[in-house]
mmCIF file of C-alpha atoms and ligand atoms in Angstrom:
data_model
loop_
_atom_site.group_PDB
_atom_site.id
_atom_site.type_symbol
_atom_site.label_atom_id
_atom_site.label_comp_id
_atom_site.label_asym_id
_atom_site.label_seq_id
_atom_site.Cartn_x
_atom_site.Cartn_y
_atom_site.Cartn_z
ATOM 1 C CA MET A 1 93.734 100.566 120.234
ATOM 2 C CA ASP A 2 94.303 97.020 121.376
ATOM 3 C CA ASN A 3 97.515 95.827 119.816
ATOM 4 C CA ASN A 4 97.875 92.762 122.000
ATOM 5 C CA ALA A 5 95.977 90.262 119.851
ATOM 6 C CA MET A 6 98.196 90.783 116.835
ATOM 7 C CA ALA A 7 101.890 91.066 116.164
ATOM 8 C CA PHE A 8 102.966 94.177 114.293
ATOM 9 C CA GLU A 9 106.070 94.245 112.202
ATOM 10 C CA HIS A 10 107.497 97.322 110.502
ATOM 11 C CA HIS A 11 108.209 96.823 106.827
ATOM 12 C CA LYS A 12 111.990 96.853 106.346
ATOM 13 C CA GLU A 13 112.076 99.468 103.592
ATOM 14 C CA LEU A 14 108.664 101.061 103.365
ATOM 15 C CA TYR A 15 108.545 102.359 106.919
ATOM 16 C CA PHE A 16 109.539 106.009 107.082
ATOM 17 C CA SER A 17 109.811 107.632 110.526
ATOM 18 C CA ASP A 18 108.527 110.931 109.068
ATOM 19 C CA GLY A 19 105.579 109.171 107.372
ATOM 20 C CA ASN A 20 102.136 110.509 108.304
ATOM 21 C CA VAL A 21 99.952 107.489 107.620
ATOM 22 C CA ALA A 22 100.288 103.825 108.546
ATOM 23 C CA LEU A 23 98.890 101.189 106.190
ATOM 24 C CA ILE A 24 98.528 97.889 107.965
ATOM 25 C CA ALA A 25 98.170 94.689 105.972
ATOM 26 C CA PRO A 26 97.877 91.002 106.892
ATOM 27 C CA SER A 27 100.776 88.735 106.002
ATOM 28 C CA HIS A 28 101.103 84.979 105.747
ATOM 29 C CA LYS A 29 103.604 85.008 108.585
ATOM 30 C CA LYS A 30 102.541 83.800 111.998
ATOM 31 C CA HIS A 31 103.975 85.303 115.142
ATOM 32 C CA LYS A 32 105.585 82.893 117.618
ATOM 33 C CA ASP A 33 102.423 82.770 119.751
ATOM 34 C CA LEU A 34 100.549 81.935 116.475
ATOM 35 C CA SER A 35 98.777 85.293 116.395
ATOM 36 C CA GLU A 36 98.502 86.962 113.023
ATOM 37 C CA THR A 37 101.388 89.151 111.938
ATOM 38 C CA LEU A 38 100.449 92.518 110.478
ATOM 39 C CA ILE A 39 102.938 94.426 108.364
ATOM 40 C CA VAL A 40 103.057 98.183 108.916
ATOM 41 C CA PHE A 41 103.928 100.464 106.005
ATOM 42 C CA ARG A 42 104.500 104.001 107.298
ATOM 43 C CA LEU A 43 104.198 106.289 104.332
ATOM 44 C CA HIS A 44 103.475 109.837 103.213
ATOM 45 C CA GLN A 45 99.882 110.808 102.468
ATOM 46 C CA LEU A 46 101.006 113.294 99.814
ATOM 47 C CA MET A 47 103.040 110.658 97.973
ATOM 48 C CA LEU A 48 100.129 108.218 97.875
ATOM 49 C CA ALA A 49 97.620 110.923 96.922
ATOM 50 C CA ILE A 50 99.750 112.156 94.003
ATOM 51 C CA HIS A 51 99.672 108.695 92.449
ATOM 52 C CA SER A 52 96.304 107.318 93.441
ATOM 53 C CA PRO A 53 92.912 109.032 93.294
ATOM 54 C CA VAL A 54 91.605 106.380 95.665
ATOM 55 C CA PHE A 55 94.139 107.287 98.327
ATOM 56 C CA LYS A 56 93.601 110.978 97.618
ATOM 57 C CA ASP A 57 89.880 110.636 98.392
ATOM 58 C CA MET A 58 90.671 108.620 101.487
ATOM 59 C CA PHE A 59 92.895 111.338 102.895
ATOM 60 C CA THR A 60 90.577 114.242 102.131
ATOM 61 C CA PHE A 61 87.971 113.048 104.632
ATOM 62 C CA PRO A 62 88.218 115.188 107.760
ATOM 63 C CA ALA A 63 89.817 113.387 110.718
ATOM 64 C CA THR A 64 87.308 112.192 113.289
ATOM 65 C CA PRO A 65 88.047 111.929 116.999
ATOM 66 C CA ASP A 66 87.766 108.151 116.989
ATOM 67 C CA VAL A 67 90.298 107.651 114.158
ATOM 68 C CA GLU A 68 92.645 104.759 114.910
ATOM 69 C CA LEU A 69 96.247 105.747 115.409
ATOM 70 C CA TYR A 70 99.463 103.825 115.134
ATOM 71 C CA GLU A 71 102.458 105.461 116.798
ATOM 72 C CA GLY A 72 100.681 108.793 116.573
ATOM 73 C CA VAL A 73 99.684 108.701 112.887
ATOM 74 C CA PRO A 74 96.366 107.682 111.331
ATOM 75 C CA LEU A 75 96.067 103.992 110.668
ATOM 76 C CA VAL A 76 94.409 102.444 107.624
ATOM 77 C CA ARG A 77 93.594 98.745 107.770
ATOM 78 C CA MET A 78 94.140 97.229 104.333
ATOM 79 C CA THR A 79 92.477 94.090 103.047
ATOM 80 C CA ASP A 80 95.267 93.498 100.530
ATOM 81 C CA ASN A 81 97.916 90.946 101.269
ATOM 82 C CA ALA A 82 101.163 92.522 102.588
ATOM 83 C CA SER A 83 103.383 90.993 99.894
ATOM 84 C CA ASP A 84 101.090 92.251 97.105
ATOM 85 C CA LEU A 85 100.989 95.665 98.719
ATOM 86 C CA GLU A 86 104.774 95.678 99.016
ATOM 87 C CA ALA A 87 105.123 95.066 95.253
ATOM 88 C CA PHE A 88 102.618 97.805 94.460
ATOM 89 C CA LEU A 89 103.926 100.430 96.907
ATOM 90 C CA GLY A 90 107.446 99.643 95.733
ATOM 91 C CA VAL A 91 106.465 100.883 92.287
ATOM 92 C CA ILE A 92 104.983 104.106 93.671
ATOM 93 C CA TYR A 93 107.989 104.846 95.865
ATOM 94 C CA ARG A 94 110.629 103.883 93.320
ATOM 95 C CA GLN A 95 108.799 105.153 90.260
ATOM 96 C CA PRO A 96 109.719 105.622 87.458
ATOM 97 C CA VAL A 97 112.201 102.761 87.865
ATOM 98 C CA LEU A 98 110.064 99.713 87.221
ATOM 99 C CA SER A 99 112.434 97.027 86.146
ATOM 100 C CA ILE A 100 111.037 94.044 84.285
ATOM 101 C CA ALA A 101 113.586 91.683 82.793
ATOM 102 C CA PRO A 102 112.804 91.046 79.107
ATOM 103 C CA LEU A 103 111.580 87.526 78.300
ATOM 104 C CA SER A 104 111.629 86.386 81.926
ATOM 105 C CA PRO A 105 109.399 83.379 82.659
ATOM 106 C CA ASN A 106 108.566 84.949 86.030
ATOM 107 C CA THR A 107 107.273 88.314 84.783
ATOM 108 C CA PRO A 108 103.556 87.396 85.049
ATOM 109 C CA LEU A 109 103.969 86.299 88.679
ATOM 110 C CA HIS A 110 105.986 89.420 89.458
ATOM 111 C CA VAL A 111 103.619 91.938 87.854
ATOM 112 C CA LYS A 112 100.254 90.430 88.784
ATOM 113 C CA PRO A 113 99.933 91.978 92.267
ATOM 114 C CA ILE A 114 101.164 95.312 90.883
ATOM 115 C CA LEU A 115 98.558 95.329 88.100
ATOM 116 C CA VAL A 116 95.733 94.205 90.388
ATOM 117 C CA LEU A 117 96.422 96.872 93.008
ATOM 118 C CA ALA A 118 97.245 99.570 90.442
ATOM 119 C CA ASP A 119 93.783 98.969 89.038
ATOM 120 C CA LYS A 120 92.167 98.932 92.474
ATOM 121 C CA TYR A 121 93.818 102.219 93.538
ATOM 122 C CA GLY A 122 93.551 103.898 90.142
ATOM 123 C CA VAL A 123 97.293 104.203 89.475
ATOM 124 C CA GLN A 124 97.001 104.232 85.698
ATOM 125 C CA TYR A 125 100.565 104.932 84.609
ATOM 126 C CA VAL A 126 101.829 101.617 85.963
ATOM 127 C CA ARG A 127 99.903 99.547 83.446
ATOM 128 C CA GLY A 128 101.419 100.910 80.211
ATOM 129 C CA PRO A 129 105.086 99.906 80.658
ATOM 130 C CA ILE A 130 104.132 96.488 82.036
ATOM 131 C CA ILE A 131 101.872 95.724 79.073
ATOM 132 C CA ASP A 132 104.518 96.984 76.627
ATOM 133 C CA GLN A 133 107.013 94.497 78.025
ATOM 134 C CA LEU A 134 104.501 91.637 78.054
ATOM 135 C CA GLU A 135 103.664 92.350 74.409
ATOM 136 C CA ARG A 136 107.357 92.236 73.534
ATOM 137 C CA ASP A 137 107.638 88.908 75.386
ATOM 138 C CA TRP A 138 104.597 87.525 73.538
ATOM 139 C CA PRO A 139 105.034 88.676 69.912
ATOM 140 C CA GLN A 140 102.227 90.619 68.314
ATOM 141 C CA SER A 141 103.130 89.813 64.696
ATOM 142 C CA LEU A 142 104.399 86.832 62.734
ATOM 143 C CA PHE A 143 107.563 88.792 61.979
ATOM 144 C CA ASP A 144 108.297 89.318 65.685
ATOM 145 C CA TRP A 145 107.380 85.708 66.422
ATOM 146 C CA ASP A 146 109.859 84.511 63.780
ATOM 147 C CA CYS A 147 112.584 86.776 65.187
ATOM 148 C CA LEU A 148 112.103 85.394 68.697
ATOM 149 C CA GLU A 149 111.915 81.801 67.475
ATOM 150 C CA ALA A 150 115.134 82.275 65.463
ATOM 151 C CA GLU A 151 116.876 83.569 68.583
ATOM 152 C CA ILE A 152 115.666 80.622 70.653
ATOM 153 C CA GLU A 153 116.649 78.145 67.953
ATOM 154 C CA SER A 154 120.171 79.521 67.641
ATOM 155 C CA ARG A 155 120.548 79.395 71.409
ATOM 156 C CA ARG A 156 119.389 75.786 71.360
ATOM 157 C CA ASP A 157 122.022 75.015 68.685
ATOM 158 C CA VAL A 158 124.765 76.527 70.831
ATOM 159 C CA PHE A 159 123.618 74.472 73.798
ATOM 160 C CA ASN A 160 123.768 71.410 71.573
ATOM 161 C CA GLN A 161 127.256 72.219 70.300
ATOM 162 C CA HIS A 162 128.559 72.711 73.819
ATOM 163 C CA GLN A 163 126.589 69.740 75.077
ATOM 164 C CA ALA A 164 125.516 72.001 77.896
ATOM 165 C CA SER A 165 122.397 71.373 79.864
ATOM 166 C CA CYS A 166 119.819 73.537 78.231
ATOM 167 C CA GLU A 167 117.703 75.736 80.430
ATOM 168 C CA LEU A 168 115.588 77.610 77.921
ATOM 169 C CA ASP A 169 112.886 77.549 80.570
ATOM 170 C CA ASP A 170 114.790 80.088 82.636
ATOM 171 C CA ASP A 171 115.467 82.399 79.702
ATOM 172 C CA TYR A 172 112.178 82.610 77.838
ATOM 173 C CA PRO A 173 108.536 83.362 78.717
ATOM 174 C CA GLU A 174 106.303 80.719 80.268
ATOM 175 C CA PRO A 175 102.752 80.475 78.901
ATOM 176 C CA GLY A 176 100.648 79.159 81.832
ATOM 177 C CA SER A 177 101.268 82.125 84.120
ATOM 178 C CA ALA A 178 101.023 84.526 81.147
ATOM 179 C CA ILE A 179 97.561 83.234 80.198
ATOM 180 C CA GLU A 180 96.401 83.401 83.824
ATOM 181 C CA LEU A 181 97.621 87.011 84.038
ATOM 182 C CA ALA A 182 96.060 87.946 80.691
ATOM 183 C CA ARG A 183 92.686 86.651 81.865
ATOM 184 C CA GLN A 184 92.783 88.208 85.336
ATOM 185 C CA CYS A 185 94.204 91.577 84.322
ATOM 186 C CA ASP A 186 92.536 91.985 80.923
ATOM 187 C CA ILE A 187 95.531 91.745 78.563
ATOM 188 C CA PRO A 188 94.042 89.812 75.606
ATOM 189 C CA SER A 189 96.832 90.883 73.241
ATOM 190 C CA ILE A 190 99.298 88.366 74.690
ATOM 191 C CA LEU A 191 96.917 85.410 74.483
ATOM 192 C CA PRO A 192 97.446 84.319 70.831
ATOM 193 C CA ALA A 193 101.228 83.864 71.078
ATOM 194 C CA ALA A 194 100.923 82.331 74.549
ATOM 195 C CA PHE A 195 98.289 79.817 73.434
ATOM 196 C CA TYR A 196 100.170 78.898 70.273
ATOM 197 C CA HIS A 197 103.333 78.314 72.277
ATOM 198 C CA LEU A 198 101.392 76.296 74.860
ATOM 199 C CA SER A 199 99.976 74.112 72.083
ATOM 200 C CA ARG A 200 103.516 72.884 71.376
ATOM 201 C CA ILE A 201 104.196 71.761 74.941
ATOM 202 C CA PRO A 202 103.518 68.169 76.045
ATOM 203 C CA ILE A 203 101.490 67.838 79.252
ATOM 204 C CA ASN A 204 104.353 66.094 81.079
ATOM 205 C CA TYR A 205 106.564 69.165 80.585
ATOM 206 C CA ASP A 206 105.329 70.598 83.848
ATOM 207 C CA TRP A 207 107.257 73.574 85.170
ATOM 208 C CA ASP A 208 106.808 72.875 88.872
ATOM 209 C CA ASN A 209 107.584 69.200 88.547
ATOM 210 C CA ILE A 210 110.667 69.788 86.403
ATOM 211 C CA HIS A 211 111.976 72.631 88.534
ATOM 212 C CA ALA A 212 111.240 70.945 91.838
ATOM 213 C CA SER A 213 112.739 67.571 90.925
ATOM 214 C CA TRP A 214 115.293 68.167 88.202
ATOM 215 C CA ASP A 215 116.723 64.670 88.687
ATOM 216 C CA ASP A 216 113.672 63.222 86.945
ATOM 217 C CA PRO A 217 112.680 65.369 83.950
ATOM 218 C CA PRO A 218 110.924 63.822 80.928
ATOM 219 C CA ASP A 219 113.460 61.925 78.778
ATOM 220 C CA ASP A 220 113.343 64.334 75.865
ATOM 221 C CA TYR A 221 112.994 67.488 77.949
ATOM 222 C CA TRP A 222 116.531 68.821 77.896
ATOM 223 C CA VAL A 223 116.054 71.102 74.890
ATOM 224 C CA GLY A 224 112.455 71.893 75.757
ATOM 225 C CA ARG A 225 110.351 74.501 77.451
ATOM 226 C CA SER A 226 107.697 73.689 80.019
ATOM 227 C CA ALA A 227 104.458 75.253 81.255
ATOM 228 C CA ARG A 228 102.917 75.992 84.615
ATOM 229 C CA TRP A 229 99.942 73.831 83.729
ATOM 230 C CA ASP A 230 98.229 74.307 87.088
ATOM 231 C CA ARG A 231 97.757 78.024 86.377
ATOM 232 C CA LEU A 232 95.276 77.287 83.599
ATOM 233 C CA SER A 233 91.553 77.358 84.186
ATOM 234 C CA LYS A 234 89.259 74.635 82.899
ATOM 235 C CA GLU A 235 88.033 77.081 80.225
ATOM 236 C CA ASP A 236 91.582 77.763 79.046
ATOM 237 C CA LEU A 237 92.372 74.048 78.858
ATOM 238 C CA LEU A 238 89.316 73.687 76.633
ATOM 239 C CA CYS A 239 90.515 76.573 74.450
ATOM 240 C CA LEU A 240 93.855 74.781 74.148
ATOM 241 C CA LEU A 241 92.259 71.486 73.106
ATOM 242 C CA GLN A 242 90.043 73.276 70.587
ATOM 243 C CA GLY A 243 93.053 75.071 69.145
ATOM 244 C CA ARG A 244 95.108 71.910 68.834
ATOM 245 C CA ALA A 245 92.236 70.138 67.074
ATOM 246 C CA LYS A 246 91.769 73.067 64.658
ATOM 247 C CA LEU A 247 95.491 73.166 63.879
ATOM 248 C CA ASP A 248 95.470 69.405 63.233
ATOM 249 C CA LYS A 249 92.527 69.799 60.859
ATOM 250 C CA TYR A 250 94.237 72.665 59.059
ATOM 251 C CA LEU A 251 97.354 70.507 58.694
ATOM 252 C CA ASP A 252 95.367 67.565 57.314
ATOM 253 C CA GLU A 253 93.809 69.786 54.656
ATOM 254 C CA LEU A 254 97.118 71.392 53.760
ATOM 255 C CA CYS A 255 98.919 68.074 53.384
ATOM 256 C CA SER A 256 96.272 66.593 51.119
ATOM 257 C CA MET A 257 97.158 69.087 48.379
ATOM 258 C CA LEU A 258 96.923 67.426 44.966
ATOM 259 C CA TYR A 259 99.912 67.034 42.631
ATOM 260 C CA PRO A 260 99.789 69.817 40.033
ATOM 261 C CA GLU A 261 99.088 68.581 36.523
ATOM 262 C CA PRO A 262 100.365 68.704 33.798
ATOM 263 C CA HIS A 263 104.141 68.522 34.058
ATOM 264 C CA THR A 264 105.897 69.372 30.839
ATOM 265 C CA GLN A 265 109.041 71.136 31.999
ATOM 266 C CA ASP A 266 110.847 68.539 34.055
ATOM 267 C CA SER A 267 110.708 64.782 33.698
ATOM 268 C CA THR A 268 112.241 64.067 37.137
ATOM 269 C CA CYS A 269 109.232 65.459 38.972
ATOM 270 C CA ASN A 270 106.527 62.924 39.821
ATOM 271 C CA PRO A 271 103.514 62.565 42.121
ATOM 272 C CA ASP A 272 105.354 60.215 44.497
ATOM 273 C CA ILE A 273 107.891 62.803 45.480
ATOM 274 C CA TRP A 274 105.178 65.464 45.825
ATOM 275 C CA TYR A 275 103.082 63.308 48.176
ATOM 276 C CA ALA A 276 106.187 62.179 50.069
ATOM 277 C CA PHE A 277 106.969 65.833 50.681
ATOM 278 C CA TRP A 278 103.562 66.561 52.197
ATOM 279 C CA GLU A 279 103.631 63.324 54.189
ATOM 280 C CA SER A 280 106.934 64.428 55.674
ATOM 281 C CA VAL A 281 105.478 67.845 56.589
ATOM 282 C CA TRP A 282 102.525 66.097 58.247
ATOM 283 C CA GLN A 283 104.755 63.744 60.230
ATOM 284 C CA GLU A 284 107.047 66.521 61.395
ATOM 285 C CA CYS A 285 104.120 68.643 62.561
ATOM 286 C CA ARG A 286 102.573 65.716 64.400
ATOM 287 C CA ARG A 287 105.880 65.032 66.139
ATOM 288 C CA GLY A 288 106.647 68.624 67.059
ATOM 289 C CA LYS A 289 103.155 70.114 67.024
ATOM 290 C CA ASP A 290 104.490 73.294 65.448
ATOM 291 C CA ILE A 291 103.233 73.929 61.947
ATOM 292 C CA LEU A 292 104.701 77.467 61.778
ATOM 293 C CA ALA A 293 108.200 76.092 62.386
ATOM 294 C CA VAL A 294 107.828 73.136 60.021
ATOM 295 C CA LEU A 295 106.646 75.349 57.144
ATOM 296 C CA SER A 296 109.190 78.084 57.783
ATOM 297 C CA PRO A 297 112.109 76.627 55.733
ATOM 298 C CA PHE A 298 109.841 76.324 52.670
ATOM 299 C CA SER A 299 108.316 79.784 52.863
ATOM 300 C CA GLU A 300 109.266 82.698 50.635
ATOM 301 C CA MET A 301 111.734 84.112 53.132
ATOM 302 C CA SER A 302 113.879 80.970 53.013
ATOM 303 C CA GLY A 303 112.766 78.692 50.139
ATOM 304 C CA ASN A 304 115.198 76.207 51.553
ATOM 305 C CA PHE A 305 114.558 72.707 50.184
ATOM 306 C CA SER A 306 116.842 69.919 51.356
ATOM 307 C CA LYS A 307 118.528 67.505 48.929
ATOM 308 C CA ARG A 308 115.779 65.015 49.539
ATOM 309 C CA TRP A 309 113.357 67.174 47.558
ATOM 310 C CA GLU A 310 115.657 68.199 44.704
ATOM 311 C CA LYS A 311 113.670 66.150 42.207
ATOM 312 C CA LEU A 312 110.704 68.433 42.676
ATOM 313 C CA CYS A 313 110.589 70.687 39.643
ATOM 314 C CA TRP A 314 110.904 74.451 39.849
ATOM 315 C CA SER A 315 107.197 74.917 39.344
ATOM 316 C CA CYS A 316 106.273 72.534 42.195
ATOM 317 C CA ARG A 317 108.755 74.174 44.555
ATOM 318 C CA ASP A 318 107.304 77.540 43.672
ATOM 319 C CA LYS A 319 103.809 76.282 44.457
ATOM 320 C CA ILE A 320 104.974 74.902 47.805
ATOM 321 C CA THR A 321 106.788 78.103 48.684
ATOM 322 C CA THR A 322 103.783 80.259 47.873
ATOM 323 C CA LYS A 323 101.483 77.936 49.794
ATOM 324 C CA ALA A 324 103.783 77.721 52.846
ATOM 325 C CA SER A 325 104.045 81.498 53.088
ATOM 326 C CA LYS A 326 100.323 82.006 52.666
ATOM 327 C CA CYS A 327 99.470 79.331 55.237
ATOM 328 C CA ARG A 328 101.906 80.652 57.844
ATOM 329 C CA LYS A 329 100.310 84.091 57.611
ATOM 330 C CA GLU A 330 96.841 82.618 57.686
ATOM 331 C CA ILE A 331 97.567 80.395 60.692
ATOM 332 C CA TRP A 332 99.037 83.328 62.620
ATOM 333 C CA ASP A 333 95.997 85.488 61.872
ATOM 334 C CA ARG A 334 93.569 82.717 62.774
ATOM 335 C CA ILE A 335 95.101 81.750 66.138
ATOM 336 C CA PRO A 336 92.406 83.737 68.040
ATOM 337 C CA GLU A 337 89.718 81.889 66.066
ATOM 338 C CA PHE A 338 91.360 78.445 66.396
ATOM 339 C CA PHE A 339 91.770 78.799 70.165
ATOM 340 C CA GLN A 340 88.397 80.530 70.619
ATOM 341 C CA LEU A 341 90.001 83.546 72.227
ATOM 342 C CA GLN A 342 87.506 86.022 70.830
ATOM 343 C CA GLN A 343 84.393 84.722 72.560
ATOM 344 C CA SER A 344 85.961 83.778 75.877
HETATM 345 ZN ZN1 ZN B 401 106.737 69.346 39.593
#
């Protein structure tokens, strides 16, 4: 074979001298004479065949006299990018140790090549543990969502107390890359939580901009979380806008709840305080764009009314508490409908 036109480079770890097949994949690197650099993975046919039916079929074809060789072993030219292949083969060779840090904002970028190639080469067992972790990162129930939000909130408080620069971005999942992964690798279960979280993020909270030029973040960013906005397709941006509009409409309807009549038990309660309460809920949601968080203190699990609302009678508070709990559940269940995740 003519090896002159291209530069070959042995992979540092996945090149075994006793390997009996060479997979050769293009890399982004250019050799010094600007020829393309090809990365050589020298591996064991048996190892690949055990894990992948696609490789197994490939190796069962009888060898033909004109088979290409690389250093004496059969050569397979791969179309996959060398760095993607490295991530995927790393899982096969180091299996079952597939380490994914919980809640990492980089998980989608890390696992995407592995999932894509695992699917292509039929390596089924890889998918399960990755999806399990993604579903833990993007809660599947309102209970799990509340647990994660409580953890984030308490961490934010500690940052505040210590006046430390807050880098929640580095510690918690990022929605843009998660949505991109969910779409490309068919993981719809993580979309609702990812879209809801995304709906709370202002457009100027851009991950790449903030991380590339930390000296100029948005003024109010320091306790915030950003998104890799450029990972979103046009269709997903439309889903986001639809979802935000639906949540706004839901909020408008909720906050126009009429004052319950009659009021015989408590003379301090009056319509003004009732409407002021709902106006305050509306304002807070519009500021923070997070109706689940704003309603949380008033729901059945907390029932925590501040002093400002102490004139509301017991019966009114009870109505608010019941309504807040019901609405939080309903909003959570309707996220797929609000963001049009079912049809897309
Ligand atoms: Zn009342």
